[in-house]
PDB file of C-alpha atoms in Angstrom:
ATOM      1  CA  UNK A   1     160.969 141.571 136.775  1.00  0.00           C
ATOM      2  CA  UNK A   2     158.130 143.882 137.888  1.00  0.00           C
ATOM      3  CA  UNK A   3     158.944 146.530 140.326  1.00  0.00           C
ATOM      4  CA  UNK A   4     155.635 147.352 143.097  1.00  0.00           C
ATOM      5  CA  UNK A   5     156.041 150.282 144.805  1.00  0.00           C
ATOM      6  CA  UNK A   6     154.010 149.523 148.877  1.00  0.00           C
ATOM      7  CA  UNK A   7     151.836 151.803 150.250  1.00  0.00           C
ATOM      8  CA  UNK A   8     150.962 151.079 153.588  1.00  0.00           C
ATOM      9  CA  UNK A   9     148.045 152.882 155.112  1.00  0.00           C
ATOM     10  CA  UNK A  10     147.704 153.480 158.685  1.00  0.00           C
ATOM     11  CA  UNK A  11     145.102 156.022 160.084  1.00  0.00           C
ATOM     12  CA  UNK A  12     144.762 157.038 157.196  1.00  0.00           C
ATOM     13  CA  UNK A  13     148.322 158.092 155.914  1.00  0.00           C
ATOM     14  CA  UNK A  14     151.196 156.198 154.569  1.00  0.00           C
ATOM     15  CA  UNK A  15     153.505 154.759 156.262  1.00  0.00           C
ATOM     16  CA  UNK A  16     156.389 151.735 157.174  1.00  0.00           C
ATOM     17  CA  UNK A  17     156.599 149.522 160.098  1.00  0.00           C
ATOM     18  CA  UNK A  18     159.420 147.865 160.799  1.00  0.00           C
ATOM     19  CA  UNK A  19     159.405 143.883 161.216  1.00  0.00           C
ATOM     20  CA  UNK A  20     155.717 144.328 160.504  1.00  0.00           C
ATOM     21  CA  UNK A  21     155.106 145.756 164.174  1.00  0.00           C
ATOM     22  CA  UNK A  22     152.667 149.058 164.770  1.00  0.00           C
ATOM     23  CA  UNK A  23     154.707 150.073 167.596  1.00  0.00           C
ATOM     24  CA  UNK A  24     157.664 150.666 165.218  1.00  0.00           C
ATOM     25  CA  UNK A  25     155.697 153.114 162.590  1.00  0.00           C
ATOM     26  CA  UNK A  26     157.413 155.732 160.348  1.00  0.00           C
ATOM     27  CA  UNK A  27     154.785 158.479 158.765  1.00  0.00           C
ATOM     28  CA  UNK A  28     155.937 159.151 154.937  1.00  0.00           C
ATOM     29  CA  UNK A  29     153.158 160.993 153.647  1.00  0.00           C
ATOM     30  CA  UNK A  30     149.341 162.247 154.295  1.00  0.00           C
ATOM     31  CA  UNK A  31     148.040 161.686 151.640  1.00  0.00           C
ATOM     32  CA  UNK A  32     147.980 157.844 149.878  1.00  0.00           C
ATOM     33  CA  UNK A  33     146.100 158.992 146.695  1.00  0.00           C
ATOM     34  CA  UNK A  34     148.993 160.799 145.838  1.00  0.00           C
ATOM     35  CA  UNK A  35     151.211 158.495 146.631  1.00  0.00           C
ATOM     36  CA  UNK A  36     149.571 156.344 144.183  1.00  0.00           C
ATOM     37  CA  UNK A  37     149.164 159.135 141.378  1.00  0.00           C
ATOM     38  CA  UNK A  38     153.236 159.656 142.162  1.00  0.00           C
ATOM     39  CA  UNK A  39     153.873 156.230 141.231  1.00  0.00           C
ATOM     40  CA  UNK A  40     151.542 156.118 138.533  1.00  0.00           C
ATOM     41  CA  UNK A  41     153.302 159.098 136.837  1.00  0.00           C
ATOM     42  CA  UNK A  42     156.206 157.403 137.284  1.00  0.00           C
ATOM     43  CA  UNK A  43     155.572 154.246 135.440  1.00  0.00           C
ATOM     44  CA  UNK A  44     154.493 151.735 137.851  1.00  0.00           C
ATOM     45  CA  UNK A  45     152.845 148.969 136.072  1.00  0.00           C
ATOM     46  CA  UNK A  46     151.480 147.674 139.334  1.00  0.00           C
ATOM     47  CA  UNK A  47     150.740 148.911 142.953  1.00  0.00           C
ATOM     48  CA  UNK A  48     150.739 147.256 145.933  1.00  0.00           C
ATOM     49  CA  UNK A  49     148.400 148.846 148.798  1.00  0.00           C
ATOM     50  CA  UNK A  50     147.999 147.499 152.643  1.00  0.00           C
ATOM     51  CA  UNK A  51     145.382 148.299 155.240  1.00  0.00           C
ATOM     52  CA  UNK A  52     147.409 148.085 157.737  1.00  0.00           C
ATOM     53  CA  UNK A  53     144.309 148.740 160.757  1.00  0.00           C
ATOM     54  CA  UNK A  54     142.154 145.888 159.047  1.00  0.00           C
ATOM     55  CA  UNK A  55     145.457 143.479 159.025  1.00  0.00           C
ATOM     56  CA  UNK A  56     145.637 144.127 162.884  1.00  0.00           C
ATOM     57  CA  UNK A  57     141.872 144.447 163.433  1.00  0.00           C
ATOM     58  CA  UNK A  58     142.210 147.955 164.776  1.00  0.00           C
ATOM     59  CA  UNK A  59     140.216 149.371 162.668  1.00  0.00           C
ATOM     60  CA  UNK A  60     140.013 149.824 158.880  1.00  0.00           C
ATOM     61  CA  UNK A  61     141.097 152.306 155.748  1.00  0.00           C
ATOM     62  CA  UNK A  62     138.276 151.024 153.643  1.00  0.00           C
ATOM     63  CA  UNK A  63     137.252 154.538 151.979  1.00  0.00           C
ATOM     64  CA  UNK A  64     141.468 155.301 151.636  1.00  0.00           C
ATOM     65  CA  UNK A  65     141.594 152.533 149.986  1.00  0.00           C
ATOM     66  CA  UNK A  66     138.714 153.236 147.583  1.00  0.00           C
ATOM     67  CA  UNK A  67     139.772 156.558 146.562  1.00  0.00           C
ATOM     68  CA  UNK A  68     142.947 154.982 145.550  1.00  0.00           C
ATOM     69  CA  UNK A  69     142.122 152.174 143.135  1.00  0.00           C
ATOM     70  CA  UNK A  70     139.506 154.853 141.470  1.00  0.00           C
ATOM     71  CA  UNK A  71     141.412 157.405 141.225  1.00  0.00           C
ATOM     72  CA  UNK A  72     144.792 156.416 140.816  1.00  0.00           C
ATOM     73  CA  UNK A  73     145.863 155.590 137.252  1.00  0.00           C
ATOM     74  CA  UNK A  74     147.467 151.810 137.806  1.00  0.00           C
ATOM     75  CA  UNK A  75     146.345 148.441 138.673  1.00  0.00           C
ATOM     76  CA  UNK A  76     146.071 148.302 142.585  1.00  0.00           C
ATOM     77  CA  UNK A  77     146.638 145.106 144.508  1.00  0.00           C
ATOM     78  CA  UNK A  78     144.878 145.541 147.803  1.00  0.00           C
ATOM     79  CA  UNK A  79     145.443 143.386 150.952  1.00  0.00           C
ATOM     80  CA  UNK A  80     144.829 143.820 154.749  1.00  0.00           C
ATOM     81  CA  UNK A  81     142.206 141.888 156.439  1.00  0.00           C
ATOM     82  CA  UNK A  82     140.470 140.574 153.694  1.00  0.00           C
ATOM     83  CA  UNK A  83     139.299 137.480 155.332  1.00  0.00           C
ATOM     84  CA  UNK A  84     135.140 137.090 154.073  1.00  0.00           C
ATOM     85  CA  UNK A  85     134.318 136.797 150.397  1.00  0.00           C
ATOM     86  CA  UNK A  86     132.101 140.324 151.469  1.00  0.00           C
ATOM     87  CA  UNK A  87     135.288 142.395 151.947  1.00  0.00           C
ATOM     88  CA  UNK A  88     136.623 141.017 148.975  1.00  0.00           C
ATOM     89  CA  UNK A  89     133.932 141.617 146.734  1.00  0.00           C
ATOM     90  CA  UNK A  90     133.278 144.835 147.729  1.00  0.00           C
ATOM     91  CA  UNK A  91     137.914 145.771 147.407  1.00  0.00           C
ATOM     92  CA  UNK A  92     136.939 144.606 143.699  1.00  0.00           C
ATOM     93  CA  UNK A  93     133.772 146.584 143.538  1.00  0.00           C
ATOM     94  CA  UNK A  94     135.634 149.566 144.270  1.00  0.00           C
ATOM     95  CA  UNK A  95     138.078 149.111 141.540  1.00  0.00           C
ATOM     96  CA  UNK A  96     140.947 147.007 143.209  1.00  0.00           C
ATOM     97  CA  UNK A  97     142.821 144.433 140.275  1.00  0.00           C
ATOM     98  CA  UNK A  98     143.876 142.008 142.715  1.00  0.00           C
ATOM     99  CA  UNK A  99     143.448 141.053 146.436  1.00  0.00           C
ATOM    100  CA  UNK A 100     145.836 140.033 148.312  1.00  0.00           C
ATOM    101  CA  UNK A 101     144.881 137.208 150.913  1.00  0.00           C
ATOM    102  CA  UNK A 102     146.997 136.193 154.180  1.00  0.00           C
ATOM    103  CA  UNK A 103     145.287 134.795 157.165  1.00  0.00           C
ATOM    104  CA  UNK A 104     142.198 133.202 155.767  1.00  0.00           C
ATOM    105  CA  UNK A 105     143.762 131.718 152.841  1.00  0.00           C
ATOM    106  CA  UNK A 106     146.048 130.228 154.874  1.00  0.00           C
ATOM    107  CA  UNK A 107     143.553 128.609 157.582  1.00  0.00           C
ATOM    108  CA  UNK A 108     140.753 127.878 155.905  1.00  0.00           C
ATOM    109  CA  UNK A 109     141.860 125.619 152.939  1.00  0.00           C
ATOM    110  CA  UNK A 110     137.477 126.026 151.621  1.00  0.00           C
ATOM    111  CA  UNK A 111     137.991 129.421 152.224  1.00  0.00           C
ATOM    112  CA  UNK A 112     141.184 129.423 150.034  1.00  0.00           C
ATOM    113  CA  UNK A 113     139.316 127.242 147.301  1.00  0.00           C
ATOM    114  CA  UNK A 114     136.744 129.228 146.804  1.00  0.00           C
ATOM    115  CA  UNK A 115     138.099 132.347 146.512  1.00  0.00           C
ATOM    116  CA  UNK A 116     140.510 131.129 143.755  1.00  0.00           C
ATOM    117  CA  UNK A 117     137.664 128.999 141.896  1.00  0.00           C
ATOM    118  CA  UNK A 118     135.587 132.520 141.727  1.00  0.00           C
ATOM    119  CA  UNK A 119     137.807 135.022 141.292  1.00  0.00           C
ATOM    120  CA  UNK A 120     141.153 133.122 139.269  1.00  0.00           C
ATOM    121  CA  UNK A 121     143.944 135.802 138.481  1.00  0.00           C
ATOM    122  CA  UNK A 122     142.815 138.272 140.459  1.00  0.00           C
ATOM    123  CA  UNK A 123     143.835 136.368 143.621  1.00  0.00           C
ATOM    124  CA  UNK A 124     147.470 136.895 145.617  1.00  0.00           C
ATOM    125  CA  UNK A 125     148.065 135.007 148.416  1.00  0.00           C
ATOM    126  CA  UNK A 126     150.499 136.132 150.747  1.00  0.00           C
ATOM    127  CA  UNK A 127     153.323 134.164 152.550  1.00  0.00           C
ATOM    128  CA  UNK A 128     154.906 135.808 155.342  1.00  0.00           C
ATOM    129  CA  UNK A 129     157.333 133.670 157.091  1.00  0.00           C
ATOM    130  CA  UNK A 130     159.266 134.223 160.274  1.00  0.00           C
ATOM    131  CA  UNK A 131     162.532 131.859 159.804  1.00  0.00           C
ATOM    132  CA  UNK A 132     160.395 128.793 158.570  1.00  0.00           C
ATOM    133  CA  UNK A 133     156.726 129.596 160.822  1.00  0.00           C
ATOM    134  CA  UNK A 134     154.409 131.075 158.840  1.00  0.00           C
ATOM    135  CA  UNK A 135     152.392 133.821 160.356  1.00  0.00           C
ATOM    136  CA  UNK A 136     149.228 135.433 160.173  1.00  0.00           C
ATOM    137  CA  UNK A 137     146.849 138.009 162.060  1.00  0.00           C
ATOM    138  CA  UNK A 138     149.078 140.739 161.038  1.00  0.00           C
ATOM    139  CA  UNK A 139     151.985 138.271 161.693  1.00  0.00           C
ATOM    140  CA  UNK A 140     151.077 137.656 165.357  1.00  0.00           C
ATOM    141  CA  UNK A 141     150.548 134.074 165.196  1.00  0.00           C
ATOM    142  CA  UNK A 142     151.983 130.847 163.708  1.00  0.00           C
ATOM    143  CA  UNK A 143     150.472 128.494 161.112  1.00  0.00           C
ATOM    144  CA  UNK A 144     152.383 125.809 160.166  1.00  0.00           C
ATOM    145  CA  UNK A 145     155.716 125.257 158.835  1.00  0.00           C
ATOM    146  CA  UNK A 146     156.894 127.267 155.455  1.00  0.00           C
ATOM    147  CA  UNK A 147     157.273 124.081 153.818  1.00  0.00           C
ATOM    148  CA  UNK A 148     154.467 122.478 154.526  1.00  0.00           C
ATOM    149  CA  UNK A 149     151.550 125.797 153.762  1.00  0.00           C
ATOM    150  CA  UNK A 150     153.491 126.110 150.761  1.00  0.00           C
ATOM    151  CA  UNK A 151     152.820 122.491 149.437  1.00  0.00           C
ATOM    152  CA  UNK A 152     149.357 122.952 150.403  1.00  0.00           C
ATOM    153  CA  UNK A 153     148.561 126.378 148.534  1.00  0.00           C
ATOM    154  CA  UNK A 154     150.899 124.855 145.847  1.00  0.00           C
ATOM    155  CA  UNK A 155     147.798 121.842 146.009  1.00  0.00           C
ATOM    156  CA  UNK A 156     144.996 124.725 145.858  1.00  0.00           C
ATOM    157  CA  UNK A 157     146.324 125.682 142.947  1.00  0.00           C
ATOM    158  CA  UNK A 158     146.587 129.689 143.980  1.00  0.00           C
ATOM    159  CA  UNK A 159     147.369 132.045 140.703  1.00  0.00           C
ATOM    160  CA  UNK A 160     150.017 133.905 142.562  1.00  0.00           C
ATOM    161  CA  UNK A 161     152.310 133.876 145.880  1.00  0.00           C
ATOM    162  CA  UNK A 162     153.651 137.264 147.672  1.00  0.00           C
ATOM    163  CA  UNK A 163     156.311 135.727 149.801  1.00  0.00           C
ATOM    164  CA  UNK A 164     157.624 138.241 152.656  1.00  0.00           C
ATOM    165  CA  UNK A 165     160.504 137.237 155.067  1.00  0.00           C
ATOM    166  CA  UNK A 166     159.070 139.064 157.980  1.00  0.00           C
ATOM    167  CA  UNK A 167     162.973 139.535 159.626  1.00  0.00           C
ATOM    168  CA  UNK A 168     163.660 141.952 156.769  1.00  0.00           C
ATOM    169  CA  UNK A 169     160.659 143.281 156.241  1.00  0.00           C
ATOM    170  CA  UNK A 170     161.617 147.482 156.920  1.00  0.00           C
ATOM    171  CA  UNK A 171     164.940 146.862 157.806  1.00  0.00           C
ATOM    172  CA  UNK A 172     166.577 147.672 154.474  1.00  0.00           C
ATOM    173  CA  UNK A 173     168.929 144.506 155.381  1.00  0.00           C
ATOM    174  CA  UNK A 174     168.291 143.207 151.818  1.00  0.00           C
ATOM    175  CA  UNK A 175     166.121 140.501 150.752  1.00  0.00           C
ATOM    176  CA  UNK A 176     166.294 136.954 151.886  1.00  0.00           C
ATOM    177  CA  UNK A 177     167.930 135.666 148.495  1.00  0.00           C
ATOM    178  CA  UNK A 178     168.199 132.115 149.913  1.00  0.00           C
ATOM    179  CA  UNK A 179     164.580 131.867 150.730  1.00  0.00           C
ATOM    180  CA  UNK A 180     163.669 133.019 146.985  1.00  0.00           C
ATOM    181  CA  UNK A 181     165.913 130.811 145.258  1.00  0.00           C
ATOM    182  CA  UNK A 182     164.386 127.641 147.281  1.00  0.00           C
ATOM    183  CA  UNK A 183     161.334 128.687 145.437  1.00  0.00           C
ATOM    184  CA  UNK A 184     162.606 129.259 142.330  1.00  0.00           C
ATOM    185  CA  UNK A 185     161.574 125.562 140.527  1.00  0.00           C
ATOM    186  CA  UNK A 186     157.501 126.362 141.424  1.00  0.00           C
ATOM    187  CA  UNK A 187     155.189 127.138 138.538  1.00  0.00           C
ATOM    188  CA  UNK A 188     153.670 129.723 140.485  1.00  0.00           C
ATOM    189  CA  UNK A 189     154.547 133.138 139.438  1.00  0.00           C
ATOM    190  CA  UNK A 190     156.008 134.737 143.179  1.00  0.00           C
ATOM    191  CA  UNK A 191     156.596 137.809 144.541  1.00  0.00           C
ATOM    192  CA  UNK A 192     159.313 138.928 146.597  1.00  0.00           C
ATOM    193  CA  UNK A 193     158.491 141.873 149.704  1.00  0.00           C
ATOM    194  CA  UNK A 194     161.081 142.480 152.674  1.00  0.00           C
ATOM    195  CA  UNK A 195     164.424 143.988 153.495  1.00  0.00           C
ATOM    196  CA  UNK A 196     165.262 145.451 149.013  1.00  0.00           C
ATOM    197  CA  UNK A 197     167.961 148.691 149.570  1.00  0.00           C
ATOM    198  CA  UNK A 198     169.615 148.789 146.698  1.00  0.00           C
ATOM    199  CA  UNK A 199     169.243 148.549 142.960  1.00  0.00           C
ATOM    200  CA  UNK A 200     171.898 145.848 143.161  1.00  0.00           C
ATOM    201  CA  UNK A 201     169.090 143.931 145.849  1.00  0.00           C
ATOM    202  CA  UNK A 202     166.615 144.225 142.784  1.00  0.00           C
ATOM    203  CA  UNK A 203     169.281 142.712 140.226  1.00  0.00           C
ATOM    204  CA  UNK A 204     169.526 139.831 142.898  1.00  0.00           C
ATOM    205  CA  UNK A 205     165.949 138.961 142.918  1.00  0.00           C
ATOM    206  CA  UNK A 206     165.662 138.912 139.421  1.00  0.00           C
ATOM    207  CA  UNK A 207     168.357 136.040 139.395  1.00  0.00           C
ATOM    208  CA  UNK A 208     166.524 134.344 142.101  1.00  0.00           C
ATOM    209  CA  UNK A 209     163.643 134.415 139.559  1.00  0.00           C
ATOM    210  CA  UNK A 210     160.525 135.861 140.947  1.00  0.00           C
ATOM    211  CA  UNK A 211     158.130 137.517 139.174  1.00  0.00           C
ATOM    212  CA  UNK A 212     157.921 140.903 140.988  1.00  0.00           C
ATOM    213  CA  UNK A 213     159.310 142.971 143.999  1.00  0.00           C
ATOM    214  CA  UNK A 214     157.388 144.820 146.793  1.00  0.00           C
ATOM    215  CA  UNK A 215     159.350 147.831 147.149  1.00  0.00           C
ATOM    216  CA  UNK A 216     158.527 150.153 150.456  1.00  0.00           C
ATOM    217  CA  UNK A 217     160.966 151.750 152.487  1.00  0.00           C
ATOM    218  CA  UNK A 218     163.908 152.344 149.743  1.00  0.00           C
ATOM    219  CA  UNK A 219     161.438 154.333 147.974  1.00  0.00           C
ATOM    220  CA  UNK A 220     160.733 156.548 150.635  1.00  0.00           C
ATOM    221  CA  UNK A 221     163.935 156.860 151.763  1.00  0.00           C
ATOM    222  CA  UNK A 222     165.604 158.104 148.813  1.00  0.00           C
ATOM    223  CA  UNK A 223     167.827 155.088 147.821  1.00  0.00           C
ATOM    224  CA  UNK A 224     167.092 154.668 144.436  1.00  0.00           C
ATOM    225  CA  UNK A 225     163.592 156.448 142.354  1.00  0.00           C
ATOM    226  CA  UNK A 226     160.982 153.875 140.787  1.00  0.00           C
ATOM    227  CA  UNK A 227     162.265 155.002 137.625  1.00  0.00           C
ATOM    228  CA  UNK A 228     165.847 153.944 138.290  1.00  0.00           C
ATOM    229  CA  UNK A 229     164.655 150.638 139.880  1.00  0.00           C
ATOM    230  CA  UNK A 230     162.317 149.612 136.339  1.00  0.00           C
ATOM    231  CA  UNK A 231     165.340 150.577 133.975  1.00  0.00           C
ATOM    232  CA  UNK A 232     167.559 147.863 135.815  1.00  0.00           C
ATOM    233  CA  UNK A 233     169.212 145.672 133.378  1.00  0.00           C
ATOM    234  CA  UNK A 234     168.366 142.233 135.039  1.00  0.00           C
TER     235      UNK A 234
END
């Protein structure tokens, strides 16, 4: 299992929110193209990187985000926003690996089509559910049932799933186990992001089978060092 260290950019620095609200914000550090370097130095074989402003159209992070994926040394997965094939294209131009889709992917099933007939692997499309509502707009609005979006961008044949359970998302509560496991027979690869503490959490996801884990908070919190969480025997 792949461990993906977050970094969430708001105004500019990095930072947490808790149950995905801006009202609930923790600053960990100025600077996100460090952030990134840190993790590359560290071993990360992927990084995960939110524009937090463009996911709650308050604005955007777009030259943040550029500096990161060209100058930090490790594949960058950028979402936030990304909801016209021009904001994608021009994440990728800048060096991103993947893109990470939410709110248009979900809505718009030509939208959703399109995007994965032109750009294939390089396309993540994220899942955040609230108990069994999807959400989108920065998780401010429902979009159908979990079930049912799943079956459809099982249908659309997406590459890739990031699959957050937005009531542990922050909380360092642990992952929703339960919720990963359900998804455990799919042929899509899936990544887990919300609630991971403890190297014991990572250990569980890895039995739940899922491909990867979005790690935030834990990391900046000091429970456990991205080195410690990639030399978990799983």
């Amino acid at each position: 299992m792949i461990v993906i260290p977050a970094i969430d950019v708001r105004e500019g620095k990095v930072v947490r929110l808790r149950h995905g609200r801006l009202q609930e914000v923790i600053v960990y550090a100025d600077d996100p193209v460090e952030t990134a370097r840190g993790y590359a130095a560290d071993g990360a074989q992927w990084v995960h990187v939110v524009d937090l402003d463009a996911a709650f159209d308050v604005g955007d992070n777009r030259p943040v985000i550029a500096d990161v994926t060209r100058e930090a040394d490790v594949p960058i997965q950028v979402g936030g926003g990304l909801r016209s094939l021009y904001l994608i294209e021009g994440v990728l131009a800048v060096g991103a690996a993947r893109v990470v889709l939410g709110t248009e992917a979900i809505l718009d099933p030509g939208f959703l089509a399109e995007c994965v007939e032109r750009y294939g692997e390089r396309v993540v499309v994220a899942l955040d559910t609230d108990g069994d509502v999807v959400k989108v707009r920065g998780w401010t609005e429902p979009a159908g049932s979990f079930d049912q979006v799943l079956q459809r961008l099982v249908r659309a044949r997406v590459p890739r799933l990031l699959v957050t359970a937005i009531a542990r998302d922050g909380t360092l509560e642990g992952p929703d186990l339960d919720l990963y496991r359900r998804l455990s027979h799919l042929e899509v690869p899936v990544l887990a992001s919300g609630g991971v503490s403890s190297l014991e959490d990572l250990r569980g996801l890895a039995r739940a089978g899922v491909e990867g884990a979005v790690v935030g908070k834990a990391l900046y919190e000091g429970h456990f060092t991205l080195r410690e969480a990639m030399e978990v025997p799983v």
